[in-house]
Short mmCIF file of C-alpha atoms in Angstrom, two decimals:
data_model
loop_
_atom_site.label_atom_id
_atom_site.label_comp_id
_atom_site.label_asym_id
_atom_site.label_seq_id
_atom_site.Cartn_x
_atom_site.Cartn_y
_atom_site.Cartn_z
CA MET A 1 111.05 21.81 243.45
CA ALA A 2 109.61 22.18 246.86
CA GLY A 3 106.60 20.60 247.50
CA THR A 4 106.39 19.44 243.35
CA GLY A 5 103.30 16.38 244.58
CA ARG A 6 100.86 16.07 241.64
CA ASP A 7 97.93 14.59 243.22
CA GLY A 8 97.39 16.57 246.45
CA ILE A 9 96.97 14.31 248.83
CA VAL A 10 99.53 10.95 249.38
CA THR A 11 98.77 8.12 250.49
CA ARG A 12 101.06 5.64 251.64
CA ARG A 13 99.68 2.95 249.20
CA GLU A 14 102.26 4.24 247.17
CA ALA A 15 105.05 3.66 249.19
CA LEU A 16 103.57 -0.40 250.36
CA ILE A 17 103.35 -1.06 246.46
CA GLY A 18 104.22 -5.07 247.39
CA ALA A 19 105.15 -4.52 250.77
CA GLY A 20 103.91 -8.25 251.55
CA ALA A 21 106.75 -9.76 249.10
CA VAL A 22 109.14 -6.89 250.82
CA ALA A 23 110.17 -10.18 253.51
CA GLY A 24 111.35 -12.45 250.47
CA SER A 25 112.64 -9.25 248.47
CA LEU A 26 115.81 -8.38 250.48
CA MET A 27 117.05 -11.32 249.61
CA LEU A 28 117.18 -10.91 245.34
CA PRO A 29 120.39 -10.37 243.80
CA GLY A 30 121.94 -6.47 244.27
CA ALA A 31 119.29 -6.04 247.23
CA GLY A 32 122.53 -6.02 249.86
CA ALA A 33 124.03 -3.62 248.01
CA TRP A 34 126.76 -3.23 251.26
CA ALA A 35 125.36 -5.66 253.32
CA GLN A 36 128.90 -6.92 255.51
CA GLY A 37 130.12 -4.55 254.65
CA ALA A 38 133.58 -7.35 253.90
CA ALA A 39 134.33 -5.71 249.98
CA LYS A 40 135.30 -2.32 248.13
CA PRO A 41 132.47 -2.36 245.47
CA ALA A 42 133.42 -1.92 241.95
CA GLU A 43 131.63 1.49 241.20
CA LEU A 44 129.02 3.40 243.53
CA LYS A 45 125.77 2.91 242.00
CA VAL A 46 123.60 5.85 242.68
CA GLY A 47 119.86 5.34 241.45
CA ILE A 48 118.46 9.68 241.31
CA ALA A 49 114.83 10.33 240.59
CA THR A 50 114.20 13.37 238.62
CA TYR A 51 111.96 15.29 236.09
CA LEU A 52 113.16 14.34 232.73
CA SER A 53 110.23 14.75 230.68
CA GLY A 54 106.49 16.86 231.72
CA PRO A 55 106.04 20.62 233.32
CA ALA A 56 108.93 19.68 235.69
CA SER A 57 111.62 19.28 233.82
CA VAL A 58 112.46 22.49 234.07
CA PHE A 59 114.02 21.33 237.49
CA GLY A 60 114.61 18.59 236.70
CA VAL A 61 116.90 18.71 233.32
CA PRO A 62 119.49 21.15 235.32
CA GLY A 63 119.76 19.58 237.82
CA ARG A 64 120.04 16.14 235.59
CA GLN A 65 123.13 17.89 234.15
CA THR A 66 124.74 19.12 237.33
CA ALA A 67 124.74 15.25 238.28
CA GLU A 68 126.02 14.64 235.45
CA MET A 69 128.54 17.53 235.58
CA LEU A 70 130.27 16.50 238.87
CA PHE A 71 130.21 12.67 238.84
CA ASP A 72 131.94 13.19 236.48
CA GLU A 73 134.81 15.11 237.96
CA ILE A 74 134.33 13.09 240.78
CA ASN A 75 135.61 10.04 238.43
CA ALA A 76 138.23 12.96 237.10
CA ALA A 77 139.71 13.16 240.74
CA GLY A 78 139.53 8.72 241.53
CA GLY A 79 136.08 8.50 242.33
CA ILE A 80 134.92 8.89 246.08
CA ALA A 81 137.36 6.65 248.64
CA GLY A 82 138.73 5.09 245.65
CA VAL A 83 135.35 4.30 244.27
CA LYS A 84 134.18 5.68 240.73
CA VAL A 85 130.13 6.67 240.91
CA ARG A 86 128.34 5.85 238.32
CA PRO A 87 124.58 7.55 238.34
CA ILE A 88 121.68 5.31 236.86
CA PHE A 89 118.42 8.90 236.04
CA VAL A 90 114.68 7.57 237.15
CA ASP A 91 112.32 9.44 235.10
CA GLU A 92 109.40 11.42 237.83
CA GLY A 93 107.07 12.41 234.85
CA PRO A 94 105.09 9.47 234.89
CA GLY A 95 103.91 10.04 238.29
CA VAL A 96 104.54 8.07 242.05
CA ASP A 97 102.77 4.96 241.38
CA HIS A 98 106.34 4.48 238.64
CA VAL A 99 108.16 6.31 241.15
CA VAL A 100 107.45 3.81 243.55
CA GLY A 101 108.01 0.70 241.38
CA GLU A 102 111.49 2.28 240.34
CA TYR A 103 112.46 3.12 243.57
CA ARG A 104 111.90 -1.19 244.52
CA ARG A 105 114.06 -2.23 241.06
CA LEU A 106 116.67 0.25 241.08
CA VAL A 107 117.76 -1.92 244.92
CA GLN A 108 116.59 -4.61 244.27
CA SER A 109 117.97 -5.60 239.97
CA GLU A 110 120.26 -2.53 240.09
CA GLY A 111 121.75 -3.14 243.10
CA VAL A 112 122.51 0.67 243.40
CA HIS A 113 123.90 2.50 247.06
CA LEU A 114 122.41 5.48 247.19
CA ILE A 115 119.16 6.66 246.50
CA PHE A 116 118.23 11.02 245.19
CA ALA A 117 114.81 11.16 245.37
CA ALA A 118 112.99 13.73 244.43
CA ILE A 119 111.40 16.88 242.83
CA SER A 120 108.03 15.98 244.10
CA SER A 121 106.92 15.99 247.35
CA ALA A 122 104.84 13.86 246.29
CA ASP A 123 106.64 11.14 245.11
CA CYS A 124 109.09 12.06 248.88
CA ILE A 125 105.99 11.38 251.01
CA ALA A 126 106.28 7.93 249.75
CA CYS A 127 109.94 7.10 249.25
CA ALA A 128 110.39 8.35 252.50
CA PRO A 129 109.29 5.31 253.83
CA LEU A 130 110.78 2.49 251.72
CA ALA A 131 114.03 3.18 252.27
CA ASP A 132 113.76 2.19 256.13
CA GLU A 133 111.77 -0.76 254.43
CA LEU A 134 114.43 -1.61 251.92
CA LYS A 135 116.92 -0.08 254.42
CA ARG A 136 119.31 1.24 251.79
CA PRO A 137 120.19 4.98 252.21
CA THR A 138 117.75 7.22 250.95
CA LEU A 139 118.84 11.69 250.72
CA LEU A 140 115.85 13.43 249.68
CA TRP A 141 117.27 15.62 247.19
CA ASP A 142 115.08 19.15 246.40
CA CYS A 143 111.35 18.07 247.81
CA GLY A 144 109.61 20.39 249.90
CA THR A 145 106.92 19.37 252.52
CA GLN A 146 107.62 20.01 255.53
CA ARG A 147 105.96 17.05 256.97
CA ILE A 148 108.54 14.07 256.18
CA PHE A 149 110.44 14.55 259.41
CA GLU A 150 107.74 16.49 261.24
CA ASP A 151 105.10 13.42 260.84
CA ASN A 152 107.52 10.86 260.62
CA ARG A 153 111.42 9.65 261.57
CA TYR A 154 113.15 7.65 259.93
CA SER A 155 116.35 5.61 259.96
CA TYR A 156 117.49 5.23 256.46
CA ALA A 157 115.97 8.81 254.90
CA PHE A 158 117.85 12.02 255.22
CA ARG A 159 117.35 15.89 253.47
CA THR A 160 119.90 17.40 252.21
CA GLN A 161 118.62 21.14 251.85
CA ALA A 162 115.65 23.10 253.55
CA ASN A 163 111.77 22.98 253.65
CA ALA A 164 108.76 24.61 252.65
CA THR A 165 108.74 26.40 256.18
CA PRO A 166 111.86 28.10 255.96
CA GLU A 167 111.15 29.07 252.60
CA ILE A 168 108.07 31.27 252.59
CA LEU A 169 108.92 31.78 256.21
CA ALA A 170 111.29 33.35 254.56
CA ALA A 171 109.67 35.17 251.71
CA LEU A 172 106.93 37.21 254.49
CA LEU A 173 110.06 38.54 257.20
CA TYR A 174 111.84 39.60 253.96
CA LEU A 175 108.03 41.19 253.40
CA LEU A 176 107.92 42.95 256.19
CA LYS A 177 111.20 44.28 256.83
CA VAL A 178 110.46 46.04 252.76
CA LYS A 179 107.36 46.60 252.65
CA PRO A 180 105.35 46.73 256.25
CA ASP A 181 102.86 48.76 255.43
CA PHE A 182 101.20 46.56 253.77
CA LYS A 183 97.46 46.10 254.28
CA SER A 184 95.86 43.39 251.40
CA ILE A 185 96.60 40.22 249.54
CA ALA A 186 95.96 38.69 246.88
CA VAL A 187 97.60 34.80 246.15
CA ILE A 188 97.76 33.20 242.81
CA ASN A 189 98.64 29.29 243.33
CA GLN A 190 98.72 26.42 241.97
CA ASP A 191 96.42 24.60 243.03
CA TYR A 192 97.62 21.27 244.91
CA ALA A 193 98.98 20.54 247.95
CA TRP A 194 102.77 22.31 247.05
CA GLY A 195 99.73 25.39 246.23
CA ARG A 196 97.55 25.20 248.87
CA ASP A 197 100.16 24.74 252.45
CA SER A 198 102.62 26.63 251.26
CA TRP A 199 99.70 29.22 251.64
CA ASP A 200 99.36 27.46 255.15
CA ILE A 201 102.79 28.50 256.35
CA PHE A 202 102.01 32.39 254.77
CA ARG A 203 99.38 32.57 256.47
CA THR A 204 99.98 31.11 259.28
CA ALA A 205 102.94 33.88 260.21
CA MET A 206 101.18 36.41 258.80
CA ASN A 207 98.47 36.21 260.82
CA THR A 208 100.80 35.98 263.25
CA LEU A 209 103.31 38.21 262.85
CA LYS A 210 101.34 41.32 261.16
CA PRO A 211 97.72 40.44 262.36
CA GLY A 212 94.31 42.66 260.31
CA VAL A 213 95.70 41.74 256.90
CA LYS A 214 92.72 41.62 254.39
CA VAL A 215 92.65 38.06 252.04
CA SER A 216 91.66 39.99 248.60
CA ALA A 217 91.25 36.77 246.52
CA GLU A 218 92.58 33.35 247.20
CA LEU A 219 93.02 32.26 243.72
CA PHE A 220 94.33 28.35 242.56
CA PRO A 221 94.08 27.79 238.74
CA ARG A 222 94.29 23.87 238.49
CA PHE A 223 98.97 22.68 238.09
CA GLY A 224 99.97 23.16 234.16
CA ALA A 225 97.41 25.73 233.55
CA THR A 226 98.70 27.89 230.51
CA ASP A 227 96.38 31.74 230.65
CA PHE A 228 95.84 32.94 233.87
CA SER A 229 93.41 36.27 232.80
CA THR A 230 90.73 35.46 234.94
CA GLU A 231 93.18 35.62 238.16
CA ILE A 232 94.64 38.44 236.75
CA THR A 233 91.47 40.51 235.38
CA ARG A 234 90.08 39.97 238.78
CA VAL A 235 93.40 40.69 241.11
CA LEU A 236 93.56 44.28 238.80
CA ALA A 237 90.06 44.93 240.08
CA LEU A 238 90.87 44.59 243.89
CA ARG A 239 94.24 46.39 244.30
CA PRO A 240 95.85 44.37 246.62
CA ASP A 241 98.94 45.76 248.03
CA VAL A 242 100.34 42.99 247.28
CA VAL A 243 100.20 39.84 245.53
CA LEU A 244 101.80 35.99 247.02
CA SER A 245 102.84 33.30 244.14
CA THR A 246 104.83 30.14 244.72
CA SER A 247 104.07 28.95 241.28
CA TRP A 248 106.94 27.40 240.06
CA GLY A 249 107.88 26.57 236.51
CA GLY A 250 105.89 26.87 233.30
CA ASP A 251 102.91 27.64 235.24
CA LEU A 252 105.02 30.84 237.22
CA ASP A 253 106.41 31.83 233.57
CA ALA A 254 103.20 32.55 232.12
CA LEU A 255 102.45 34.01 235.17
CA ILE A 256 105.05 36.03 235.23
CA ARG A 257 104.50 37.17 231.45
CA GLN A 258 100.63 37.82 231.13
CA ALA A 259 101.16 40.08 234.36
CA SER A 260 104.20 42.31 233.03
CA ASP A 261 101.58 42.32 229.67
CA ARG A 262 98.99 43.58 231.91
CA LYS A 263 99.94 46.24 233.97
CA LEU A 264 99.85 43.99 237.32
CA PHE A 265 103.22 43.93 238.50
CA GLU A 266 103.16 48.18 238.43
CA ARG A 267 100.05 47.61 240.81
CA ALA A 268 101.44 45.55 243.38
CA THR A 269 104.17 44.33 244.59
CA PHE A 270 104.82 40.33 243.43
CA VAL A 271 106.33 38.20 245.99
CA MET A 272 107.61 34.78 245.14
CA PRO A 273 109.65 32.55 246.48
CA LEU A 274 110.44 29.92 244.09
CA ALA A 275 111.20 32.77 240.99
CA GLU A 276 114.85 32.16 240.63
CA SER A 277 114.30 29.74 238.56
CA SER A 278 112.13 31.37 235.82
CA LEU A 279 114.45 35.13 235.75
CA GLN A 280 116.83 32.81 232.83
CA ARG A 281 113.33 32.17 230.96
CA VAL A 282 111.23 35.49 231.23
CA GLY A 283 113.93 37.82 230.89
CA LYS A 284 113.12 40.95 231.37
CA ALA A 285 109.24 40.44 231.11
CA LEU A 286 109.01 40.70 235.20
CA PRO A 287 110.27 43.81 235.84
CA ALA A 288 112.03 45.48 238.62
CA GLY A 289 111.37 46.06 242.60
CA HIS A 290 109.93 42.53 243.96
CA ILE A 291 110.51 39.78 245.68
CA VAL A 292 112.46 37.32 244.14
CA GLY A 293 113.46 33.51 246.68
CA ALA A 294 116.03 31.44 246.01
CA ARG A 295 114.50 28.20 248.10
CA GLY A 296 118.27 28.20 249.50
CA ASP A 297 121.29 30.54 249.64
CA HIS A 298 121.21 29.69 245.93
CA TRP A 299 121.89 32.31 243.35
CA PHE A 300 125.16 32.40 241.05
CA LEU A 301 125.77 35.89 241.90
CA HIS A 302 125.29 35.20 246.43
CA PRO A 303 127.10 38.51 247.63
CA SER A 304 128.98 37.27 250.87
CA PRO A 305 129.56 32.71 249.53
CA ALA A 306 131.66 31.13 252.46
CA ASP A 307 134.31 30.32 249.23
CA PRO A 308 133.35 32.52 246.21
CA GLU A 309 136.13 30.86 244.32
CA ARG A 310 134.15 27.52 244.99
CA LEU A 311 130.96 29.46 243.75
CA LYS A 312 133.02 30.71 240.96
CA ARG A 313 134.43 27.76 239.52
CA PHE A 314 130.83 25.63 240.62
CA SER A 315 128.96 28.95 238.22
CA GLU A 316 131.64 28.35 236.27
CA SER A 317 131.55 24.86 235.26
CA TYR A 318 127.68 24.77 235.00
CA ARG A 319 126.79 27.25 232.69
CA ALA A 320 130.14 27.11 230.15
CA LYS A 321 128.33 23.45 229.47
CA TYR A 322 124.59 23.90 229.37
CA ASN A 323 125.01 27.69 228.13
CA ALA A 324 122.76 28.91 231.29
CA TRP A 325 123.60 30.07 234.90
CA PRO A 326 123.15 27.34 237.45
CA ILE A 327 119.50 27.60 239.53
CA TYR A 328 118.54 26.18 242.28
CA PRO A 329 118.05 23.22 241.16
CA CYS A 330 121.67 22.69 240.06
CA PHE A 331 122.51 23.96 243.21
CA HIS A 332 120.92 20.92 245.42
CA MET A 333 121.58 18.90 242.75
CA ALA A 334 125.38 19.69 243.96
CA GLN A 335 123.90 20.05 247.53
CA ALA A 336 123.28 15.57 247.36
CA VAL A 337 126.27 14.86 245.39
CA SER A 338 128.49 16.86 248.54
CA ALA A 339 126.70 15.03 250.73
CA MET A 340 126.91 11.59 249.73
CA LYS A 341 130.57 12.74 248.87
CA ALA A 342 130.46 13.89 252.73
CA GLY A 343 128.25 10.69 254.19
CA ILE A 344 130.33 7.58 252.49
CA GLU A 345 134.14 9.45 253.50
CA LYS A 346 132.64 9.83 257.33
CA ALA A 347 131.38 6.19 257.02
CA VAL A 348 134.43 4.54 255.18
CA ALA A 349 136.76 6.41 257.72
CA ALA A 350 135.05 5.51 261.11
CA LYS A 351 135.49 1.57 260.23
CA GLY A 352 138.78 2.23 259.48
CA GLY A 353 139.17 1.73 255.38
CA GLY A 354 136.12 -1.05 255.49
CA TRP A 355 133.65 -0.55 253.95
CA PRO A 356 130.22 0.24 256.01
CA THR A 357 126.80 -1.46 255.21
CA ASP A 358 124.08 0.63 254.54
CA ALA A 359 122.84 0.48 258.66
CA GLU A 360 126.52 3.02 258.98
CA LEU A 361 126.73 4.11 255.67
CA ALA A 362 123.06 6.35 257.05
CA ALA A 363 124.26 6.81 260.19
CA ALA A 364 126.92 8.69 259.31
CA PHE A 365 124.32 11.34 257.85
CA LYS A 366 123.40 12.07 261.03
CA GLY A 367 124.57 15.37 262.79
CA LEU A 368 126.97 15.90 259.08
CA GLU A 369 128.37 18.88 257.27
CA PHE A 370 129.04 19.55 253.52
CA PRO A 371 130.41 22.22 252.18
CA SER A 372 127.23 23.46 249.30
CA PRO A 373 128.31 26.23 245.91
CA THR A 374 127.39 28.75 248.90
CA ALA A 375 128.02 28.31 252.32
CA SER A 376 127.61 25.16 254.35
CA VAL A 377 125.10 21.78 255.06
CA ARG A 378 123.91 20.83 258.18
CA ILE A 379 121.77 17.41 258.44
CA ARG A 380 119.99 17.58 261.63
CA GLU A 381 119.29 14.31 264.50
CA ASP A 382 115.52 13.85 262.49
CA GLY A 383 116.75 13.44 258.78
CA GLN A 384 116.65 17.52 258.59
CA GLY A 385 119.74 19.76 256.23
CA LEU A 386 119.77 23.25 258.10
CA GLU A 387 120.30 25.57 255.11
CA ASN A 388 120.26 28.94 255.04
CA GLN A 389 118.04 30.92 252.53
CA LEU A 390 118.62 34.00 250.32
CA ILE A 391 115.69 36.10 249.44
CA GLY A 392 116.05 40.33 247.19
CA THR A 393 114.36 42.05 245.89
CA THR A 394 115.08 42.14 241.26
CA LEU A 395 117.05 45.01 239.32
CA HIS A 396 117.57 45.06 235.63
CA SER A 397 121.37 45.58 234.59
CA ASP A 398 122.64 46.38 231.91
CA LYS A 399 125.23 43.71 232.29
CA TYR A 400 122.42 40.37 231.40
CA PRO A 401 119.17 40.21 230.08
CA PHE A 402 117.11 39.09 232.90
CA PRO A 403 116.83 40.36 236.74
CA VAL A 404 119.19 40.21 239.30
CA LEU A 405 118.48 40.56 243.20
CA THR A 406 119.44 43.49 245.24
CA ASP A 407 119.10 44.55 248.75
CA MET A 408 119.37 40.68 249.35
CA ILE A 409 119.38 39.36 252.89
CA VAL A 410 120.43 36.10 253.71
CA PHE A 411 118.99 34.61 256.58
CA PRO A 412 120.61 32.32 258.95
CA ALA A 413 118.89 28.88 258.75
CA GLU A 414 118.20 27.83 262.58
CA SER A 415 116.03 31.17 262.92
CA VAL A 416 113.23 30.14 260.07
CA THR A 417 113.29 26.69 260.12
CA THR A 418 111.58 24.43 262.37
CA PRO A 419 112.97 23.15 265.51
CA VAL A 420 113.24 19.31 266.13
CA GLY A 421 109.96 17.88 267.28
CA GLN A 422 107.76 20.41 266.79
CA LYS A 423 105.51 20.98 263.56
CA SER A 424 105.52 23.98 261.66
CA ALA A 425 101.75 25.00 261.94
CA ASP A 426 102.21 25.16 265.83
CA TRP A 427 106.27 26.27 265.66
CA LEU A 428 105.06 30.03 263.53
CA LYS A 429 102.11 30.97 265.95
CA THR A 430 105.22 31.12 268.60
CA LEU A 431 107.37 34.10 265.83
CA THR A 432 107.34 37.42 267.58
CA PRO A 433 107.18 40.50 265.56
CA ASP A 434 110.33 42.01 267.45
CA ILE A 435 112.16 38.81 264.64
CA VAL A 436 112.30 41.09 261.61
CA ALA A 437 114.35 43.66 263.79
CA LYS A 438 116.87 41.58 264.35
CA LEU A 439 117.32 40.44 260.26
CA PRO A 440 120.35 40.80 259.18
CA GLN A 441 121.08 43.34 256.58
CA ALA A 442 120.17 43.98 253.24
CA GLN A 443 123.61 43.42 250.28
CA ALA A 444 123.27 45.32 247.14
CA PHE A 445 123.84 43.59 243.75
CA LYS A 446 127.31 43.74 242.29
CA SER A 447 127.73 44.12 239.02
#
């Protein structure tokens, strides 16, 4: 999910492990998968880093399932440009050092043609420079840190979805639209890079667009916490108008259930930009009337998809295969697969049917536009994907055993994304309150 780096501040040590051996490593078998671009490969091997163990597996396993489903569909249709695809999965659970080592192994020993990395922002920060070092096209398929393309430029790394800034800014703008008179806020975020960075984004934009809001409490329980009684007790006593939580996974599930048991949802409006992925797990423990984001416009009941049949086909295929509706990591994986297919086809066409070199394939991703299950995504010249954002309010419906979303606003990607060449912390300070008046109309839930 967005920004699941485990250790807070990530150095380049992980990304540069074994740097002394780099010069020779590119000569190893399989290292130059398309180095000469001379022959069509027997198969397209794709390394995919995702969480298969630990608390983040609630995102990683659906991501893997989506990849397997879509790769099967591609192969049944004859492959990409006539070549079938094979995924090779890597577990992010053991940590950054493990992922870096596995990245090198995938390139140097497995000879993968592309890599999808990763859910963890820490892993993405480590893998992006590796992509350039080993010259292997890499799609950052789920991580959220905005720092990757704001702090550096890469030739072989591209993000096929949004970053933290539009995900968090859209939630704030929605709050300002539906509850403009709130005067106080408390935050309950996981205590590591994502929890603190996402609060910085929200607070910076809030101070710009609605200065004077009282921050009642900044609470950062440890990552992986299961007991939130201390935080809930304190927030109940402080009685803020709004509670922000950018938490995710098992932590957010536990917070929702415990806050529900103690009636905290009746005392404050919750804003949870990542909670779409928790709805099916927590069921109706999450009451109606709270603000939920989808980390993109990822919602199987999207009110206005670009291609309704495409969304229906994707959602119902996943549901039939895995007995659950797809959540946002599923959509993010679908976007990476779609970008891979579109990028390869673009590069092959540019060579008149010949196979591209690694550099030619990487170049094909710049400016690439490709379909998602709900809309389309474009990769900017800096490597950052532009993805719409959907935010809504929870509603209980007899049709589903979990909350659905209503009064949904779909934010156009460009309106909430930091422009090329600017830093989010600076750009957010240039926003003006009239941005709220220009928001698209809300769309109600339709059963």
